[in-house]
Amino acid sequence: MAKPENDSLFEAPPMGEQERMVEAILFASADPVSLKELIGRMPHGSDPAEAIVYLRKKYEGRGVHLVKIEDAYAFRTAPDLGFLMQKETVEVRKLSRAAIETLAIVAYHQPVTRAEIEEIRGVSVSRGTIDQLIDMEWVRFGRRRMTPGRPATFVVTQEFLDHFGLENSRDLPGLKELRAAGLLENRPPPGTEVLDDEDDADDDQVEMFEEGTE
Amino acid sequence: MAKPENDSLFEAPPMGEQERMVEAILFASADPVSLKELIGRMPHGSDPAEAIVYLRKKYEGRGVHLVKIEDAYAFRTAPDLGFLMQKETVEVRKLSRAAIETLAIVAYHQPVTRAEIEEIRGVSVSRGTIDQLIDMEWVRFGRRRMTPGRPATFVVTQEFLDHFGLENSRDLPGLKELRAAGLLENRPPPGTEVLDDEDDADDDQVEMFEEGTE
Amino acid sequence: MSDPDFDTDGESTVLSVSDRVAAEALIVDVGAYEGPLDLLLTLSRTQKVDLRQISILALAEQYLAFVDKAKELRLELAADYLVMAAWLAFLKSRLLLPPDPQEDGPSGEELAAHLAFQLERLAAMRDVAAKLMGRDQLGRDFFARGITEDVQRVRKITYTASLLDLMQGYARIRTKDDFRPFVMDREAVMTMEQALDRMRGMIGFAGDWTDLSSYLPDGWNSDSVRTRSSTAATFAASLELVKEGKIEIRQGDMFAPIQVRKRADPDGKT
């Protein structure tokens, strides 16, 4: 068996070989494989990032595509061929309207606290709704907000992006328009400004949001 | 089963499209897919057998191959890339005390039998300790000793010398010093012959051995 | 839900059938709305204008009418619907009455603008949620690899040792050979030489038969190992002394105490 990882004395394999390797590794995995893992698994000195550029081009227009999800890569069948796959279709758990809306709010407002989700929806969010999304691995806990009470925040996961075919959360449909329209701002109700100005809560939130989505 | 009666109005998709379809189906299926199933899943009039011929050619020499398993088809990692499916984590550990002592005895007293190692260490040597050293390619079997029972002897290897930066085992540093200090005197248990120089073929080894034990 | 027809209360019959149909067309079921904001959004859609141009005043009136009707129909209304009704009534009065310069707090317009913002934001979230769910989805429209190969995690352990380890290991064995017996045995073993030294010093004072056990040094009769060792050494030493003609030794019976005494000098001196 080859043990290429330690053989720094040897040159990296030719790019064509590296392409083959990336192809094999990505084919073997149902989940996206991060660039870091590719580097770790390929022979020393390999440049999988470059191999991916070539490989991606090779699969353009084919029945299978090479897609990018954050810093990871995966092969996925072309969406226009979904009709052939009735056999592979997995029943996705039916999401309630509350769950779908909550998911969208987390995706577009992340990192977002439970109180903020409730403020946007105008109703309290049941524990089960967020639990369900966490259970599906579409939502996870983010950093705690640096405001009184240090509430937990929620963010969407790489599985979420993978599921909806998004390269990253900036690619969420209509995100730019919403931001331009000011609809992603955390606007406190009139009369509560005084309280919010006291601590820098607002600044912090805006900053965190931008960090999370840009 | 397809419902060809509905599709008969339409022409079969172009071969390029059929290739894409076969590619996507084989990629997404959990099991190899038979030609019959391909025909059933693809639009009426499709000729997956022909598509497979082209597709197979396309994947020749790539990181994954289109292979035939009995009467079904599947993508499989190219056999030469199997090593990529292993993620090796290398952990460097210190040799155990027993192994170091055994190794030292072999180095200084080679060729040395297991009984001699035990006599020098004063404790029995587990099979595993010597196996480990052989596994590491630091110790190998030498010639059998021409004494009753013809016991196997052990000697150190070139890999051992390379690892410790020695040109030959006579270069073991401190050998002279140890000998000057009287630490290398090998006292055989009372009643045993000092050494067996009955076999001339052993010349080289005996010489080394004697040098190590004088 | 109560049916007005079967209500014994007279006031329910005040509603005409057409009123009831109208009310039910609007209300159908309060449970269909996810809270007052949802209801307000639904109502605002009937204005069929851009949410930014919506008349909050008209919306407030529609909502209050809804709540009134729901009360007439004795529908169970959650508390937050009533809180919202009270708040909208307050907002309505603020919007209708000229602003009171004495009064603090946000103006009716500010409150109305915020409500409009909330509605617009909720509508936007519904819109993008629908867009999101309308996207191609993994496992429905596009698919992952069906046959996966697990990555075997192989933990490769390499062992290493330095030359110093080797030297120290070797020196350790050799030193152990040379000195270990002394280190090991010193604690519980008495040598014949030690016993002999001891007895030579003491024997001069033993003119009469004395138990050998009384020659055992202090502290050597405490545990069995030490007792055994010192007894054997002392016995061996006494035999040595007999051989030298220094003492006599006797044992009265099997397992009886062994006794020694200084041998009378050939000269006759004791």
XYZ file of C-alpha atoms in Angstrom:
698
model
C 0.000 0.000 0.000
C 1.291 3.440 -0.792
C 2.070 5.688 2.103
C 2.341 8.970 0.359
C 1.701 11.308 3.282
C 5.143 11.167 4.678
C 7.041 11.128 1.483
C 7.922 14.764 1.304
C 10.982 13.719 -0.602
C 8.797 12.884 -3.535
C 7.194 15.448 -5.721
C 3.463 15.959 -5.558
C 1.657 13.807 -8.110
C 0.912 15.399 -11.475
C -2.247 17.497 -11.594
C -4.062 14.859 -13.633
C -3.445 12.351 -10.872
C -4.569 14.833 -8.255
C -7.805 15.329 -10.189
C -8.366 11.593 -10.119
C -7.731 11.528 -6.407
C -10.136 14.350 -5.634
C -12.682 12.668 -7.872
C -12.312 9.360 -6.036
C -12.498 10.897 -2.586
C -15.541 13.031 -3.366
C -17.286 10.144 -5.111
C -16.810 7.946 -2.096
C -18.520 10.328 0.301
C -22.170 11.320 0.525
C -21.266 14.310 2.670
C -19.231 17.265 1.534
C -15.510 16.846 2.085
C -13.623 19.904 3.263
C -10.572 21.187 1.475
C -8.636 20.611 4.646
C -9.561 16.956 4.706
C -8.674 16.583 1.034
C -5.254 18.035 1.731
C -4.868 15.691 4.671
C -5.749 12.616 2.671
C -3.860 13.352 -0.527
C -0.126 12.915 -1.002
C 2.076 15.569 0.441
C 2.356 18.679 -1.707
C -0.958 18.141 -3.499
C -3.108 21.131 -4.365
C -6.683 19.831 -4.328
C -8.047 23.377 -4.703
C -6.523 23.591 -8.149
C -7.559 20.051 -9.017
C -11.114 20.975 -8.084
C -11.135 23.858 -10.560
C -10.327 21.475 -13.407
C -12.581 18.746 -12.137
C -15.488 21.117 -11.736
C -15.146 22.192 -15.323
C -15.028 18.579 -16.445
C -18.353 17.860 -14.779
C -20.141 20.918 -16.106
C -23.275 19.932 -17.941
C -22.923 16.323 -16.889
C -25.401 14.187 -15.006
C -23.410 14.752 -11.850
C -22.044 18.113 -10.701
C -19.273 19.131 -8.396
C -20.750 21.597 -5.936
C -19.191 23.752 -3.273
C -20.706 24.137 0.184
C -18.811 26.631 2.275
C -15.266 25.249 2.292
C -16.301 21.748 1.312
C -17.046 19.928 -1.925
C -19.406 17.200 -3.007
C -20.771 15.552 -6.101
C -24.516 15.941 -6.564
C -26.771 14.809 -9.375
C -27.961 17.513 -11.725
C -31.267 18.876 -10.400
C -32.974 18.555 -13.803
C -32.641 14.783 -13.554
C -34.475 14.521 -10.256
C -37.430 12.961 -12.051
C -35.384 9.815 -12.652
C -34.776 9.310 -8.980
C -38.148 8.434 -7.505
C -36.451 5.382 -6.080
C -33.829 7.387 -4.229
C -36.159 10.097 -2.976
C -36.148 10.256 0.772
C -39.270 11.363 2.535
C -38.340 14.616 4.178
C -40.214 15.135 7.384
C -43.075 17.485 6.700
C -42.264 20.775 8.297
C -44.982 22.866 9.898
C -45.462 26.427 8.768
C -44.016 27.551 12.076
C -40.903 25.442 11.492
C -40.439 26.684 7.933
C -40.791 30.312 9.009
C -38.484 29.821 11.944
C -35.926 28.213 9.658
C -36.111 31.131 7.242
C -35.753 33.624 10.079
C -32.699 31.817 11.418
C -31.170 31.669 7.937
C -31.738 35.339 7.104
C -31.210 36.869 10.530
C -28.482 34.631 11.915
C -27.182 34.679 14.524
C -30.618 35.194 16.014
C -31.984 34.679 19.493
C -35.214 32.985 20.329
C -36.656 36.309 21.523
C -35.863 37.846 18.158
C -37.543 34.995 16.303
C -40.598 35.507 18.464
C -40.552 39.238 17.875
C -40.451 38.697 14.115
C -43.176 36.056 14.052
C -45.309 37.803 16.675
C -45.912 34.538 18.536
C -43.942 32.488 20.950
C -41.795 29.797 19.406
C -42.409 26.406 20.850
C -39.373 24.538 22.089
C -40.266 21.671 19.767
C -39.993 23.781 16.646
C -36.378 24.709 17.228
C -35.643 21.214 18.522
C -36.950 19.764 15.306
C -34.711 22.003 13.222
C -31.715 21.176 15.387
C -32.615 17.514 15.130
C -32.619 17.746 11.353
C -29.180 19.334 11.645
C -30.340 22.397 9.778
C -29.966 24.710 12.762
C -27.400 24.756 15.517
C -26.464 26.921 18.446
C -24.242 29.879 17.643
C -22.335 32.098 19.998
C -24.105 33.570 22.965
C -25.170 37.157 22.502
C -23.175 39.577 24.631
C -26.291 41.197 26.038
C -27.828 40.874 29.482
C -28.822 37.280 30.063
C -26.319 36.169 27.407
C -29.044 34.514 25.334
C -28.151 31.658 22.998
C -28.244 32.383 19.295
C -29.138 30.114 16.420
C -27.434 29.779 13.063
C -27.936 27.482 10.086
C -25.585 24.591 9.410
C -23.584 23.294 6.498
C -26.186 20.523 6.163
C -28.806 23.207 5.628
C -26.749 24.797 2.862
C -26.104 21.372 1.340
C -29.754 20.473 1.466
C -30.871 23.612 -0.319
C -27.971 23.662 -2.751
C -26.431 26.857 -1.403
C -22.725 27.502 -1.540
C -22.955 29.703 1.530
C -25.504 31.717 3.436
C -24.810 34.822 1.341
C -26.451 33.027 -1.533
C -29.807 32.842 0.204
C -32.436 33.940 -2.298
C -33.465 37.580 -1.958
C -30.970 38.291 0.812
C -29.597 41.440 -0.812
C -33.047 42.853 -1.508
C -34.157 42.255 2.054
C -31.101 43.940 3.416
C -31.478 46.879 1.066
C -35.084 47.267 2.181
C -33.918 47.351 5.800
C -35.973 44.280 6.602
C -33.097 42.464 8.225
C -32.453 45.222 10.708
C -33.209 44.579 14.280
C -35.444 47.577 14.803
C -36.636 47.955 18.361
C -40.230 49.067 18.897
C -40.566 52.819 19.455
C -40.294 53.770 23.093
C -37.717 51.119 23.894
C -34.771 52.898 22.340
C -33.546 54.371 25.587
C -33.046 50.966 27.041
C -31.244 49.635 24.010
C -28.930 52.619 23.757
C -27.664 51.979 27.235
C -25.682 48.990 26.255
C -24.231 48.458 22.846
C -26.465 45.507 22.253
C -27.623 46.769 18.905
C -24.190 47.387 17.509
C -23.125 43.995 18.603
C -26.041 42.296 16.940
C -25.624 44.072 13.645
C -21.959 43.279 13.658
C -22.510 39.653 14.422
C -25.112 39.344 11.793
C -22.862 40.765 9.149
C -20.098 38.499 10.202
C -22.370 35.527 9.915
C -23.699 36.258 6.491
C -21.103 38.116 4.584
C -42.077 -0.518 -15.047
C -42.166 2.529 -17.271
C -45.385 3.516 -18.880
C -44.239 3.657 -22.427
C -47.704 4.318 -23.785
C -47.513 7.838 -22.374
C -44.102 8.524 -23.725
C -44.413 7.002 -27.138
C -45.389 10.347 -28.545
C -42.011 11.732 -27.598
C -38.766 10.782 -29.148
C -36.075 9.252 -27.015
C -33.730 11.875 -25.579
C -30.474 12.462 -27.455
C -27.640 10.078 -26.529
C -25.801 12.811 -24.633
C -28.836 13.237 -22.410
C -29.133 9.510 -21.939
C -25.518 9.408 -20.829
C -26.254 12.087 -18.230
C -29.235 10.116 -17.021
C -27.332 6.868 -16.660
C -24.556 8.760 -14.921
C -26.936 10.322 -12.413
C -28.824 7.089 -11.731
C -25.673 5.046 -11.190
C -24.221 7.777 -9.011
C -27.223 8.068 -6.734
C -28.187 4.406 -6.435
C -27.228 2.557 -3.326
C -26.843 -0.673 -5.301
C -25.609 -1.567 -8.742
C -28.368 -0.940 -11.283
C -29.302 -3.527 -13.873
C -29.816 -2.686 -17.494
C -33.435 -3.680 -17.130
C -33.943 -1.210 -14.316
C -32.206 1.536 -16.274
C -34.557 0.926 -19.171
C -37.482 1.049 -16.780
C -36.425 4.310 -15.223
C -35.355 6.211 -18.298
C -37.690 7.826 -20.817
C -39.240 5.532 -23.362
C -37.022 4.624 -26.256
C -33.815 5.189 -24.377
C -30.922 2.850 -24.987
C -28.955 2.792 -21.730
C -26.751 -0.033 -22.996
C -25.363 2.268 -25.630
C -25.115 5.159 -23.177
C -23.111 2.931 -20.866
C -20.608 2.190 -23.590
C -19.913 5.896 -24.055
C -20.003 6.651 -20.367
C -17.645 3.824 -19.590
C -15.163 5.212 -22.059
C -15.502 8.638 -20.490
C -14.535 7.293 -17.098
C -11.593 5.272 -18.348
C -8.456 6.232 -16.492
C -10.379 8.481 -14.132
C -10.614 8.378 -10.362
C -13.807 6.326 -10.541
C -14.678 3.633 -13.017
C -17.934 2.403 -14.390
C -17.856 -1.309 -13.690
C -20.171 -4.168 -14.499
C -21.123 -6.408 -11.614
C -22.945 -9.465 -12.904
C -25.687 -7.888 -14.991
C -25.653 -4.542 -13.194
C -23.594 -1.366 -13.334
C -22.029 0.835 -10.697
C -19.332 3.415 -10.182
C -16.368 2.248 -8.182
C -13.202 3.909 -6.996
C -10.258 3.148 -9.266
C -8.430 0.283 -7.580
C -5.107 2.130 -7.480
C -6.669 4.904 -5.390
C -7.930 2.656 -2.630
C -5.292 4.018 -0.326
C -7.118 7.362 -0.304
C -10.020 5.737 1.494
C -7.884 5.363 4.520
C -7.067 8.193 6.741
C -3.884 7.472 8.508
C -3.061 9.164 11.689
C 0.481 8.618 12.695
C 1.181 8.467 16.348
C 4.738 8.349 17.571
C 5.270 6.528 20.812
C 8.269 5.802 22.898
C 9.368 2.205 22.915
C 8.578 0.383 26.092
C 11.350 -0.242 28.553
C 11.276 -3.950 27.859
C 11.612 -3.326 24.130
C 14.504 -0.881 24.555
C 16.369 -3.257 26.803
C 15.809 -6.168 24.468
C 16.895 -4.065 21.537
C 20.015 -2.961 23.379
C 20.903 -6.540 24.179
C 20.451 -7.591 20.571
C 22.568 -4.671 19.416
C 25.410 -5.328 21.832
C 25.346 -9.099 21.838
C 24.235 -10.083 18.364
C 23.735 -12.710 17.252
C 21.900 -13.506 20.420
C 19.324 -16.137 21.261
C 16.180 -15.515 23.159
C 17.533 -17.527 26.088
C 20.584 -15.308 26.178
C 18.444 -12.182 26.123
C 16.488 -13.556 29.030
C 19.616 -14.429 30.885
C 21.019 -10.944 30.431
C 17.780 -9.149 31.289
C 17.100 -11.481 34.177
C 13.450 -11.732 33.162
C 11.683 -13.627 30.449
C 11.189 -11.821 27.177
C 7.682 -11.867 25.833
C 7.183 -13.035 22.284
C 5.450 -9.707 21.590
C 8.483 -7.633 22.454
C 10.690 -9.353 19.909
C 7.832 -9.395 17.382
C 7.461 -5.665 17.804
C 11.139 -5.075 17.138
C 11.006 -7.353 14.108
C 7.878 -5.547 12.959
C 9.682 -2.231 13.205
C 12.417 -3.800 11.099
C 15.017 -3.023 13.694
C 15.663 -6.655 14.537
C 15.666 -9.695 12.295
C 16.419 -13.368 12.605
C 20.068 -14.299 12.248
C 21.462 -17.729 11.649
C 20.504 -20.550 13.948
C 23.019 -21.252 16.641
C 24.805 -24.595 16.138
C 24.064 -25.743 19.646
C 21.580 -28.348 20.833
C 18.095 -27.247 19.894
C 19.574 -25.002 17.194
C 18.002 -21.893 18.687
C 17.254 -18.912 16.456
C 19.409 -15.863 16.923
C 18.538 -12.221 16.551
C 20.574 -9.474 14.965
C 19.921 -5.788 14.326
C 19.100 -4.594 10.829
C 20.382 -1.934 8.498
C 17.217 0.053 9.343
C 18.259 -0.017 12.967
C 21.702 1.313 12.112
C 20.153 3.987 9.889
C 17.747 5.078 12.581
C 20.483 5.465 15.146
C 22.931 6.934 12.680
C 25.401 4.098 13.019
C 27.604 2.794 10.290
C 27.767 -0.654 11.858
C 26.956 -2.157 15.188
C 30.573 -1.855 16.273
C 30.056 1.883 16.291
C 27.579 1.731 19.113
C 28.801 4.631 21.176
C 29.861 3.916 24.663
C 30.726 0.333 23.834
C 34.339 0.862 24.765
C 33.418 2.880 27.776
C 30.978 0.280 28.902
C 33.523 -2.406 28.431
C 36.164 -0.414 30.286
C 33.704 -0.097 33.118
C 33.321 -3.849 33.112
C 29.666 -3.592 32.279
C 29.822 -5.801 29.231
C 31.120 -8.900 30.891
C 28.806 -11.694 29.990
C 28.900 -14.193 32.761
C 27.290 -17.406 31.627
C 25.379 -19.280 34.279
C 27.639 -21.758 36.049
C 27.997 -25.016 34.210
C 27.450 -23.689 30.695
C 30.123 -23.388 28.080
C 31.315 -19.913 27.435
C 30.662 -20.098 23.764
C 30.145 -22.395 20.886
C 32.723 -21.895 18.199
C 32.161 -25.265 16.715
C 30.735 -23.914 13.467
C 33.041 -22.089 11.144
C 30.208 -20.795 9.060
C 29.305 -18.691 12.041
C 32.607 -16.951 11.895
C 31.340 -13.529 11.163
C 28.596 -13.638 13.685
C 30.689 -15.235 16.337
C 33.192 -12.541 15.843
C 30.614 -9.899 16.289
C 29.126 -11.698 19.191
C 32.410 -12.168 20.908
C 33.326 -8.625 20.368
C 30.157 -7.605 21.995
C 30.654 -9.832 24.973
C 34.361 -9.869 25.595
C -67.308 26.603 19.426
C -70.799 27.545 20.356
C -73.537 27.529 17.863
C -75.790 30.568 18.182
C -78.858 28.619 17.072
C -78.735 26.410 20.074
C -77.829 29.144 22.425
C -80.479 29.854 25.029
C -79.136 33.342 25.238
C -81.364 35.830 23.446
C -78.563 38.070 22.208
C -77.111 35.504 19.860
C -80.260 35.482 17.799
C -79.679 39.140 17.088
C -77.268 38.021 14.389
C -78.949 37.515 11.107
C -77.983 34.550 8.983
C -76.238 36.784 6.475
C -74.250 38.443 9.266
C -73.175 35.075 10.418
C -72.114 33.947 6.988
C -70.102 37.157 6.576
C -68.479 36.720 9.953
C -67.597 33.128 9.312
C -66.226 33.952 5.908
C -63.850 36.297 7.621
C -63.116 34.281 10.655
C -63.526 30.637 9.722
C -61.274 29.571 12.546
C -59.131 31.645 14.820
C -56.847 28.686 15.179
C -55.791 29.112 11.575
C -53.902 32.264 12.531
C -50.616 32.058 14.217
C -51.153 34.969 16.533
C -52.370 38.518 16.068
C -49.494 39.536 13.796
C -50.393 36.739 11.419
C -54.025 37.839 11.472
C -53.049 41.452 10.879
C -50.920 40.397 7.934
C -53.812 38.429 6.492
C -56.143 41.387 6.957
C -53.662 43.785 5.414
C -53.538 41.629 2.300
C -57.193 42.428 1.733
C -56.199 46.063 1.242
C -54.384 44.809 -1.815
C -51.752 47.506 -1.650
C -48.063 47.562 -1.050
C -47.516 46.928 2.630
C -45.583 50.163 2.839
C -48.652 52.116 1.819
C -50.993 50.265 4.045
C -53.442 52.202 6.161
C -52.683 51.182 9.696
C -55.831 52.953 10.811
C -57.982 50.873 8.493
C -56.133 47.773 9.546
C -56.694 48.539 13.221
C -60.399 48.940 12.567
C -60.584 45.643 10.711
C -58.808 43.871 13.520
C -61.061 45.385 16.182
C -64.091 44.381 14.138
C -62.702 40.859 13.895
C -62.205 40.623 17.614
C -65.706 41.959 18.243
C -67.237 39.420 15.914
C -65.209 36.641 17.428
C -66.478 37.657 20.840
C -70.055 37.673 19.582
C -69.495 34.157 18.261
C -68.038 33.268 21.627
C -64.903 32.002 20.020
C -62.122 31.326 22.416
C -59.642 34.100 21.886
C -56.134 33.813 23.186
C -55.071 36.585 25.522
C -52.599 38.023 23.047
C -55.428 38.732 20.584
C -57.089 40.848 23.254
C -53.838 42.549 24.183
C -53.318 43.401 20.551
C -56.897 44.695 20.346
C -56.314 46.965 23.309
C -53.066 48.193 21.844
C -54.628 48.848 18.448
C -57.468 50.755 20.098
C -54.870 52.893 21.802
C -52.979 53.330 18.525
C -56.201 54.304 16.791
C -56.909 57.002 19.354
C -53.354 58.310 18.985
C -53.680 58.432 15.251
C -57.029 60.176 15.358
C -56.437 62.712 18.128
C -54.038 65.603 17.724
C -50.763 64.921 19.532
C -50.663 66.040 23.128
C -47.505 68.118 23.614
C -47.549 67.280 27.332
C -47.352 63.588 26.749
C -44.064 61.657 26.468
C -43.461 58.590 24.418
C -43.659 57.714 20.784
C -46.200 59.334 18.536
C -49.008 57.423 16.886
C -47.194 57.715 13.569
C -44.059 56.116 14.991
C -46.040 53.277 16.459
C -47.939 52.814 13.232
C -44.697 52.869 11.241
C -43.237 50.180 13.448
C -46.290 47.992 13.076
C -46.088 48.445 9.317
C -42.398 47.452 9.492
C -43.212 44.348 11.493
C -45.864 43.323 9.004
C -43.590 43.956 6.090
C -40.795 41.984 7.731
C -43.063 39.048 8.518
C -44.381 39.101 4.959
C -40.808 39.150 3.670
C -39.873 36.185 5.845
C -42.899 34.228 4.570
C -41.877 35.098 1.065
C -38.275 33.925 1.415
C -39.373 30.855 3.357
C -41.493 29.900 0.354
C -38.579 30.617 -1.981
C -36.317 28.501 0.171
C -38.700 25.563 0.185
C -39.160 25.977 -3.536
C -35.470 25.443 -4.167
C -34.098 22.170 -5.408
C -33.567 20.049 -2.363
C -31.126 17.318 -1.582
C -32.825 13.943 -1.609
C -35.764 15.304 -3.586
C -34.380 17.053 -6.645
C -30.709 16.323 -6.505
C -28.957 13.429 -4.896
C -25.855 12.478 -3.060
C -23.709 9.485 -3.797
C -25.641 6.298 -3.189
C -22.750 3.936 -2.643
C -20.422 5.474 -0.169
C -17.154 4.170 1.021
C -16.300 4.695 4.596
C -12.992 6.237 5.212
C -11.128 3.805 7.337
C -9.386 5.547 10.126
C -6.126 3.751 10.389
C -4.115 4.681 13.371
C -0.566 4.041 12.553
C 1.699 3.928 15.532
C 5.385 4.317 15.021
C 7.692 3.661 17.870
C 10.854 5.513 18.368
C 13.823 5.433 20.649
C 16.982 7.463 20.813
C 20.501 6.198 21.134
C 20.510 7.508 24.670
C 17.441 5.399 25.457
C 19.287 2.428 24.106
C 22.446 3.122 26.113
C 20.535 3.805 29.276
C 18.518 0.663 28.776
C 21.632 -1.373 28.359
C 23.472 0.182 31.281
C 20.376 -0.407 33.382
C 20.451 -4.143 32.718
C 24.136 -4.451 33.416
C 24.085 -2.451 36.635
C 21.053 -4.357 37.730
C 23.023 -7.591 37.292
C 25.938 -6.408 39.373
C 24.282 -4.752 42.287
C 20.721 -5.799 42.490
C 21.213 -8.840 44.764
C 22.760 -6.671 47.476
C 20.120 -4.019 47.249
C 17.429 -6.633 47.238
C 18.665 -8.835 50.030
C 20.050 -6.412 52.513
C 16.754 -5.751 54.181
C 15.717 -9.224 55.344
C 18.798 -11.375 54.994
C 21.451 -11.906 57.608
C 24.660 -13.407 56.330
C 26.659 -16.001 58.177
C 29.542 -13.535 58.336
C 27.371 -11.039 60.166
C 26.218 -13.735 62.598
C 29.751 -14.952 63.074
C 31.005 -11.445 63.884
C 28.253 -11.037 66.348
C 28.755 -14.386 68.036
C 32.496 -14.023 68.328
C 31.942 -10.881 70.333
C 29.363 -12.458 72.599
C 30.598 -15.993 73.117
C 33.262 -15.001 75.611
C 30.549 -14.222 78.142
C 28.590 -17.472 77.736
C 30.057 -19.872 80.208
C 26.900 -21.948 80.561
C 24.437 -23.496 78.106
C 22.486 -20.722 76.440
C 19.675 -20.930 73.925
C 20.891 -20.145 70.443
C 17.784 -17.966 69.966
C 19.077 -15.540 72.554
C 21.917 -14.670 70.191
C 19.555 -13.320 67.607
C 20.116 -9.597 67.260
C 17.449 -7.132 68.314
C 14.880 -6.497 65.651
C 15.591 -9.777 63.852
C 12.944 -11.802 65.583
C 10.032 -9.546 64.707
C 8.919 -10.986 61.384
C 9.218 -14.544 60.172
C 11.443 -13.806 57.181
C 14.015 -11.993 59.272
C 13.752 -14.530 62.083
C 14.306 -17.399 59.693
C 17.284 -15.708 58.059
C 18.954 -14.685 61.310
C 18.307 -18.079 62.906
C 19.853 -19.897 59.974
C 22.814 -17.514 59.887
C 23.361 -17.784 63.613
C 23.092 -21.574 63.521
C 25.545 -21.738 60.611
C 27.875 -19.387 62.481
C 27.664 -21.527 65.607
C 28.567 -24.638 63.603
C 31.525 -22.706 62.245
C 32.549 -21.844 65.799
C 32.188 -25.497 66.850
C 34.451 -26.414 63.968
C 36.956 -23.897 65.221
C 36.690 -25.523 68.637
C 35.445 -22.311 70.258
C 32.069 -23.560 71.500
C 30.037 -26.656 72.166
C 26.561 -27.220 70.858
C 23.731 -29.516 71.929
C 20.082 -30.241 71.353
C 18.168 -32.213 73.955
C 15.474 -33.582 71.680
C 13.960 -33.161 68.242
C 12.827 -29.549 67.865
C 14.118 -28.765 71.312
C 16.029 -25.506 71.700
C 19.603 -25.598 70.482
C 22.023 -24.545 73.153
C 25.593 -23.407 72.931
C 28.281 -22.693 75.501
C 31.834 -21.609 75.442
C 34.153 -24.555 75.279
C 36.400 -24.953 78.219
C 39.925 -23.959 77.359
C 42.230 -26.932 76.875
C 44.318 -25.145 79.453
C 41.522 -25.702 81.940
C 40.561 -22.009 82.124
C 36.955 -21.235 81.630
